[in-house]
Amino acid sequence: MQEDRRLAVLRAIVEDYVATEEPVGSKALVERHGLNVSPATIRNDMAALEEEGYLHQPHTSAGRVPTDKGYRLFVDRLTTLKPMSQAERRAITTFLDGAVDLDDVVHRSVRVLAQLTRQVAVVQYPTLSRSTVRHIEIVALTPMRLLVVLILSTGRVEQRLVELDRDLADDELVALRSRINLTATGEQISDAVVALTALVAGDPPASPVTTSVVETLVEAMSDHRSDERIAVGGTANLARFGDSFDSAVRPLLEALEEQVVLLKLLGEASGSGALTVRIGAEGPFEELASTSVVATGYGPGDALASLGIVGPTRMDYPSTMAAVRAVAKYVSRILDEG
């Protein structure tokens, strides 16, 4: 019972400190939360939590504030995430439903996530290596020029022109399109490259037209330009944390200039659809020890990339975690539907 009460005290201190940005005292806890014990008992619990490293007292006469260890226990003991309001869910749906392509999906996701959490949002572009071939379209622009369109499961679309050395008849184009799609559609990128390469390396060898189209597709599938791309939004939200500028905001602003740093901050979240929360010094960079990251993977089926938020450790974790999970789920659905 004592442990449950102390956890309730810690939870109340975290919630009040996030809301007020002021150290929390025992009197305020008794007044604002129905803890049903005396202020003296609360003070004893706060002293015990401080001794165990979950709280600290900035000044002798001040109340307590959570430590990274305190935030960690608070997050680990969350039994449910704060449900999103109908307005928040409607905002996600309305904002993302109008996306026209992958770039638009990524940039809309960053904006809505930053608005919902009032933090800095980071969205990694889907990695090419984990995607599958959804469809390949081959269109004759002229009798001697083809447009090859590669459509991937991530929503990514690559277009290439192929110049031919002779006219291509309509029935040849239909047969070529069918053969290419039978070979590659539904295959993961690496497997599609192998299958297409085998298609032209057979005996007898493929026609020059087929070889040109396959070479163009293999080049498009090997283009990893977007694998390390990210979009960032909501930097202006850091203005809310002016009181901790030197310790939390300045290092984070510098990190936002380094794409590699942001990718590492998102970290292991891209490996699965699980929600990960890294608090303070748990992160990979010592200079960002006052920063927390809430991230998850997204994509149809296995996670293709990560999205999440970064911000000072004093954040509304339940709401932020719910928003990150909801946006990831919605983006995954959009990509799955193509």
Coordinates of C-alpha atoms in Angstrom, one line a residue:
M1 CA 0.0 0.0 0.0
Q2 CA 2.8 2.4 0.9
E3 CA 4.5 1.7 -2.5
D4 CA 1.2 2.4 -4.3
R5 CA 0.7 5.6 -2.5
R6 CA 4.3 6.8 -3.2
L7 CA 3.7 5.9 -6.9
A8 CA 0.5 8.1 -6.8
V9 CA 2.5 10.9 -5.2
L10 CA 5.2 10.6 -7.9
R11 CA 2.5 10.6 -10.6
A12 CA 0.9 13.7 -9.1
I13 CA 4.2 15.5 -8.9
V14 CA 5.1 14.7 -12.6
E15 CA 1.6 15.9 -13.8
D16 CA 1.8 19.1 -11.7
Y17 CA 5.3 19.9 -12.7
V18 CA 4.6 19.4 -16.4
A19 CA 1.5 21.6 -16.1
T20 CA 2.9 24.4 -13.9
E21 CA 6.7 24.3 -14.6
E22 CA 7.1 24.9 -10.9
P23 CA 8.5 22.6 -8.2
V24 CA 5.7 20.9 -6.4
G25 CA 5.1 21.0 -2.6
S26 CA 3.2 18.8 -0.3
K27 CA 0.5 21.4 0.3
A28 CA -0.3 21.7 -3.4
L29 CA -0.5 17.9 -3.8
V30 CA -3.0 17.7 -0.9
E31 CA -5.1 20.5 -2.4
R32 CA -5.1 19.3 -6.0
H33 CA -5.1 15.6 -5.7
G34 CA -7.4 13.3 -3.7
L35 CA -4.6 11.4 -2.0
N36 CA -6.6 11.0 1.3
V37 CA -3.5 11.3 3.6
S38 CA -2.1 14.1 5.7
P39 CA 0.5 16.6 4.4
A40 CA 3.0 15.1 6.8
T41 CA 2.6 11.7 5.2
I42 CA 3.0 13.3 1.8
R43 CA 6.2 15.0 2.9
N44 CA 7.5 11.6 4.2
D45 CA 6.7 10.0 0.9
M46 CA 8.4 12.8 -1.0
A47 CA 11.5 12.5 1.1
A48 CA 11.6 8.8 0.5
L49 CA 11.2 9.3 -3.3
E50 CA 14.0 11.8 -3.2
E51 CA 16.2 9.5 -1.3
E52 CA 15.6 6.8 -3.9
G53 CA 16.5 9.2 -6.7
Y54 CA 13.0 9.7 -8.2
L55 CA 12.8 13.4 -7.1
H56 CA 15.1 16.2 -6.3
Q57 CA 14.8 19.6 -4.6
P58 CA 16.2 22.5 -6.6
H59 CA 16.3 24.8 -3.5
T60 CA 16.0 24.1 0.2
S61 CA 12.7 25.8 0.6
A62 CA 11.3 24.7 -2.7
G63 CA 9.1 21.7 -3.6
R64 CA 10.3 18.7 -5.6
V65 CA 10.7 18.1 -9.3
P66 CA 11.0 14.7 -11.1
T67 CA 14.4 13.3 -12.0
D68 CA 15.0 11.3 -15.2
K69 CA 14.6 8.2 -13.0
G70 CA 11.3 9.6 -11.8
Y71 CA 10.0 10.2 -15.3
R72 CA 11.2 6.7 -16.2
L73 CA 9.2 5.0 -13.4
F74 CA 6.2 7.2 -14.3
V75 CA 6.3 6.2 -18.0
D76 CA 6.9 2.5 -17.2
R77 CA 3.9 2.4 -14.8
L78 CA 1.5 3.9 -17.3
T79 CA -1.3 1.4 -17.6
T80 CA -3.2 3.3 -20.3
L81 CA -2.3 6.2 -22.6
K82 CA -4.4 9.3 -22.4
P83 CA -7.1 8.8 -25.0
M84 CA -7.1 11.3 -27.8
S85 CA -10.2 13.5 -28.1
Q86 CA -12.5 13.4 -31.0
A87 CA -11.2 16.7 -32.2
E88 CA -7.6 15.4 -32.2
R89 CA -8.6 12.3 -34.1
R90 CA -10.5 14.4 -36.6
A91 CA -7.5 16.7 -37.0
I92 CA -5.3 13.7 -37.9
T93 CA -7.8 12.3 -40.3
T94 CA -8.6 15.6 -42.0
F95 CA -5.0 16.7 -42.3
L96 CA -3.6 13.5 -43.6
D97 CA -6.5 12.4 -45.9
G98 CA -5.6 15.1 -48.4
A99 CA -2.0 13.9 -49.0
V100 CA -1.3 13.4 -52.7
D101 CA 2.1 11.6 -52.6
L102 CA 4.8 10.3 -50.2
D103 CA 6.4 13.7 -49.8
D104 CA 3.1 15.2 -48.9
V105 CA 2.3 12.4 -46.4
V106 CA 5.7 12.9 -44.6
H107 CA 5.4 16.7 -44.4
R108 CA 1.7 16.6 -43.3
S109 CA 2.6 14.0 -40.7
V110 CA 5.4 16.3 -39.3
R111 CA 3.0 19.2 -39.1
V112 CA 0.1 17.4 -37.4
L113 CA 2.4 15.7 -34.9
A114 CA 4.1 19.0 -34.0
Q115 CA 0.6 20.6 -33.5
L116 CA -0.8 17.8 -31.4
T117 CA 2.3 17.5 -29.1
R118 CA 3.6 21.1 -29.1
Q119 CA 7.1 19.5 -29.5
V120 CA 9.6 19.1 -32.3
A121 CA 8.4 16.4 -34.7
V122 CA 10.7 14.2 -36.8
V123 CA 9.6 11.8 -39.5
Q124 CA 12.0 9.6 -41.4
Y125 CA 11.2 8.8 -45.0
P126 CA 10.5 5.1 -45.6
T127 CA 13.6 3.2 -46.4
L128 CA 13.8 1.8 -49.9
S129 CA 15.5 -1.5 -48.8
R130 CA 12.4 -2.6 -46.8
S131 CA 9.8 -1.8 -49.4
T132 CA 8.2 -4.1 -52.0
V133 CA 7.2 -3.5 -55.6
R134 CA 3.5 -2.7 -55.8
H135 CA 3.3 -2.2 -59.6
I136 CA 5.4 -1.2 -62.6
E137 CA 3.9 0.8 -65.4
I138 CA 5.5 1.1 -68.9
V139 CA 4.0 3.8 -71.1
A140 CA 5.0 4.6 -74.7
L141 CA 5.4 8.4 -75.0
T142 CA 6.6 8.0 -78.6
P143 CA 7.3 4.8 -80.6
M144 CA 11.0 5.1 -79.5
R145 CA 10.6 6.5 -76.0
L146 CA 9.2 4.8 -72.9
L147 CA 8.2 6.1 -69.5
V148 CA 8.9 3.5 -66.8
V149 CA 7.0 4.1 -63.5
L150 CA 8.0 2.1 -60.4
I151 CA 5.5 2.2 -57.6
L152 CA 6.6 0.8 -54.2
S153 CA 4.7 -0.3 -51.1
T154 CA 5.9 2.8 -49.3
G155 CA 4.1 5.1 -51.6
R156 CA 7.3 6.1 -53.3
V157 CA 7.1 6.6 -57.1
E158 CA 10.2 6.6 -59.3
Q159 CA 9.9 7.6 -63.0
R160 CA 12.6 7.1 -65.6
L161 CA 12.7 7.6 -69.4
V162 CA 14.1 4.9 -71.7
E163 CA 15.2 5.7 -75.2
L164 CA 14.9 2.9 -77.7
D165 CA 16.9 2.2 -80.9
R166 CA 13.8 1.1 -82.8
D167 CA 10.0 1.5 -82.8
L168 CA 8.1 -0.7 -80.3
A169 CA 4.8 -2.2 -81.5
D170 CA 1.8 -2.0 -79.2
D171 CA 1.6 -5.8 -78.7
E172 CA 5.3 -5.9 -77.8
L173 CA 4.7 -3.2 -75.2
V174 CA 1.8 -5.2 -73.7
A175 CA 3.9 -8.3 -73.5
L176 CA 6.9 -6.5 -72.0
R177 CA 4.8 -4.8 -69.3
S178 CA 3.2 -8.2 -68.4
R179 CA 6.5 -10.0 -68.2
I180 CA 8.2 -7.3 -66.1
N181 CA 5.2 -7.2 -63.6
L182 CA 5.1 -11.0 -63.3
T183 CA 8.7 -11.0 -62.5
A184 CA 8.9 -8.1 -59.9
T185 CA 5.4 -7.2 -58.5
G186 CA 5.1 -8.2 -54.9
E187 CA 8.8 -8.9 -54.4
Q188 CA 10.9 -7.1 -51.9
I189 CA 13.4 -4.7 -53.6
S190 CA 16.4 -6.9 -53.2
D191 CA 14.6 -9.9 -54.5
A192 CA 13.1 -7.9 -57.4
V193 CA 16.5 -6.8 -58.5
V194 CA 17.7 -10.4 -58.6
A195 CA 14.7 -11.6 -60.5
L196 CA 14.8 -8.9 -63.1
T197 CA 18.6 -9.4 -63.6
A198 CA 18.0 -13.1 -64.1
L199 CA 15.2 -12.2 -66.7
V200 CA 17.7 -10.6 -69.0
A201 CA 20.6 -13.0 -68.3
G202 CA 18.8 -16.1 -69.6
D203 CA 19.5 -18.1 -72.7
P204 CA 18.6 -16.9 -75.2
P205 CA 19.4 -13.4 -74.0
A206 CA 16.7 -10.8 -73.7
S207 CA 16.0 -8.3 -76.4
P208 CA 17.8 -4.9 -76.3
V209 CA 14.4 -3.3 -75.4
T210 CA 13.8 -5.6 -72.4
T211 CA 17.5 -5.2 -71.3
S212 CA 17.2 -1.4 -71.4
V213 CA 14.0 -1.4 -69.3
V214 CA 15.4 -3.8 -66.8
E215 CA 18.6 -1.9 -66.4
T216 CA 16.6 1.3 -65.8
L217 CA 14.4 -0.4 -63.2
V218 CA 17.4 -1.9 -61.4
E219 CA 19.0 1.5 -61.3
A220 CA 15.8 3.0 -59.8
M221 CA 15.6 0.3 -57.2
S222 CA 19.2 0.8 -56.2
D223 CA 18.6 4.6 -55.6
H224 CA 18.9 5.1 -51.9
R225 CA 18.6 8.8 -51.8
S226 CA 15.6 8.8 -49.5
D227 CA 16.9 6.2 -47.0
E228 CA 18.5 8.8 -44.8
R229 CA 16.1 11.7 -45.4
I230 CA 14.0 13.1 -42.6
A231 CA 11.5 16.0 -42.2
V232 CA 11.4 18.2 -39.1
G233 CA 8.6 20.4 -37.9
G234 CA 7.6 22.4 -34.8
T235 CA 10.9 23.9 -34.0
A236 CA 9.1 27.1 -32.8
N237 CA 7.6 25.0 -30.0
L238 CA 11.0 25.1 -28.3
A239 CA 10.3 28.8 -27.5
R240 CA 8.1 27.5 -24.6
F241 CA 11.1 26.2 -22.8
G242 CA 13.0 29.5 -22.5
D243 CA 13.7 28.8 -18.8
S244 CA 15.9 25.8 -19.7
F245 CA 17.4 27.3 -22.9
D246 CA 21.1 26.5 -22.2
S247 CA 20.6 23.1 -20.7
A248 CA 17.9 21.7 -23.1
V249 CA 16.9 24.0 -25.9
R250 CA 20.3 25.1 -27.3
P251 CA 21.7 21.6 -27.6
L252 CA 18.5 20.4 -29.3
L253 CA 18.5 23.3 -31.8
E254 CA 22.1 22.3 -32.7
A255 CA 21.0 18.7 -33.1
L256 CA 18.3 19.7 -35.5
E257 CA 20.9 20.8 -37.9
E258 CA 22.5 17.3 -38.0
Q259 CA 20.4 14.8 -39.8
V260 CA 22.5 11.9 -38.7
V261 CA 22.0 12.9 -35.1
L262 CA 18.2 12.9 -35.5
L263 CA 18.2 9.5 -37.2
K264 CA 20.2 8.1 -34.2
L265 CA 17.8 9.8 -31.8
L266 CA 14.9 8.0 -33.4
G267 CA 17.1 4.9 -32.9
E268 CA 15.7 1.5 -32.5
A269 CA 12.1 2.6 -33.1
S270 CA 12.4 1.9 -36.8
G271 CA 12.9 -1.8 -36.1
S272 CA 9.4 -2.5 -35.0
G273 CA 6.0 -0.9 -34.4
A274 CA 6.6 -0.7 -30.6
L275 CA 6.5 2.7 -29.0
T276 CA 9.8 3.6 -27.4
V277 CA 10.5 6.4 -24.9
R278 CA 14.1 7.4 -24.1
I279 CA 14.4 9.9 -21.3
G280 CA 17.4 12.2 -20.7
A281 CA 20.7 10.4 -20.3
E282 CA 19.2 7.1 -21.8
G283 CA 19.7 8.7 -25.2
P284 CA 22.8 8.2 -27.4
F285 CA 24.2 11.8 -26.9
E286 CA 25.6 13.1 -23.7
E287 CA 25.0 16.7 -24.8
L288 CA 21.2 15.9 -25.1
A289 CA 20.9 14.6 -21.6
S290 CA 18.0 17.0 -20.9
T291 CA 16.0 15.7 -23.9
S292 CA 13.5 12.9 -24.3
V293 CA 12.5 11.1 -27.4
V294 CA 9.1 9.4 -28.0
A295 CA 9.2 7.4 -31.3
T296 CA 7.7 4.4 -33.1
G297 CA 8.0 2.7 -36.4
Y298 CA 5.4 3.0 -39.1
G299 CA 4.5 1.3 -42.4
P300 CA 2.2 -1.4 -43.6
G301 CA 3.3 -4.7 -42.2
D302 CA 6.8 -4.4 -40.8
A303 CA 7.9 -0.9 -39.9
L304 CA 9.6 0.9 -42.8
A305 CA 10.8 3.9 -40.9
S306 CA 10.4 6.0 -37.7
L307 CA 8.5 9.0 -36.6
G308 CA 8.4 10.7 -33.2
I309 CA 9.0 13.8 -31.2
V310 CA 12.0 15.2 -29.4
G311 CA 11.9 17.8 -26.6
P312 CA 12.9 18.6 -23.0
T313 CA 12.3 15.9 -20.5
R314 CA 9.5 18.0 -18.9
M315 CA 6.8 16.8 -21.2
D316 CA 3.3 15.4 -21.1
Y317 CA 4.3 11.8 -21.8
P318 CA 0.8 10.2 -21.8
S319 CA -0.6 12.6 -24.4
T320 CA 2.6 12.7 -26.4
M321 CA 2.8 8.9 -26.6
A322 CA -0.8 8.6 -27.6
A323 CA -0.3 11.2 -30.4
V324 CA 2.8 9.6 -31.8
R325 CA 1.1 6.2 -31.8
A326 CA -2.0 7.5 -33.5
V327 CA -0.2 9.4 -36.2
A328 CA 2.0 6.4 -37.0
K329 CA -1.0 4.1 -37.2
Y330 CA -2.8 6.5 -39.6
V331 CA 0.2 7.0 -41.8
S332 CA 0.7 3.2 -42.0
R333 CA -2.9 2.9 -43.1
I334 CA -2.5 5.5 -45.8
L335 CA 0.6 3.8 -47.2
D336 CA -1.1 0.4 -47.1
E337 CA -4.0 1.7 -49.1
G338 CA -1.6 3.3 -51.6

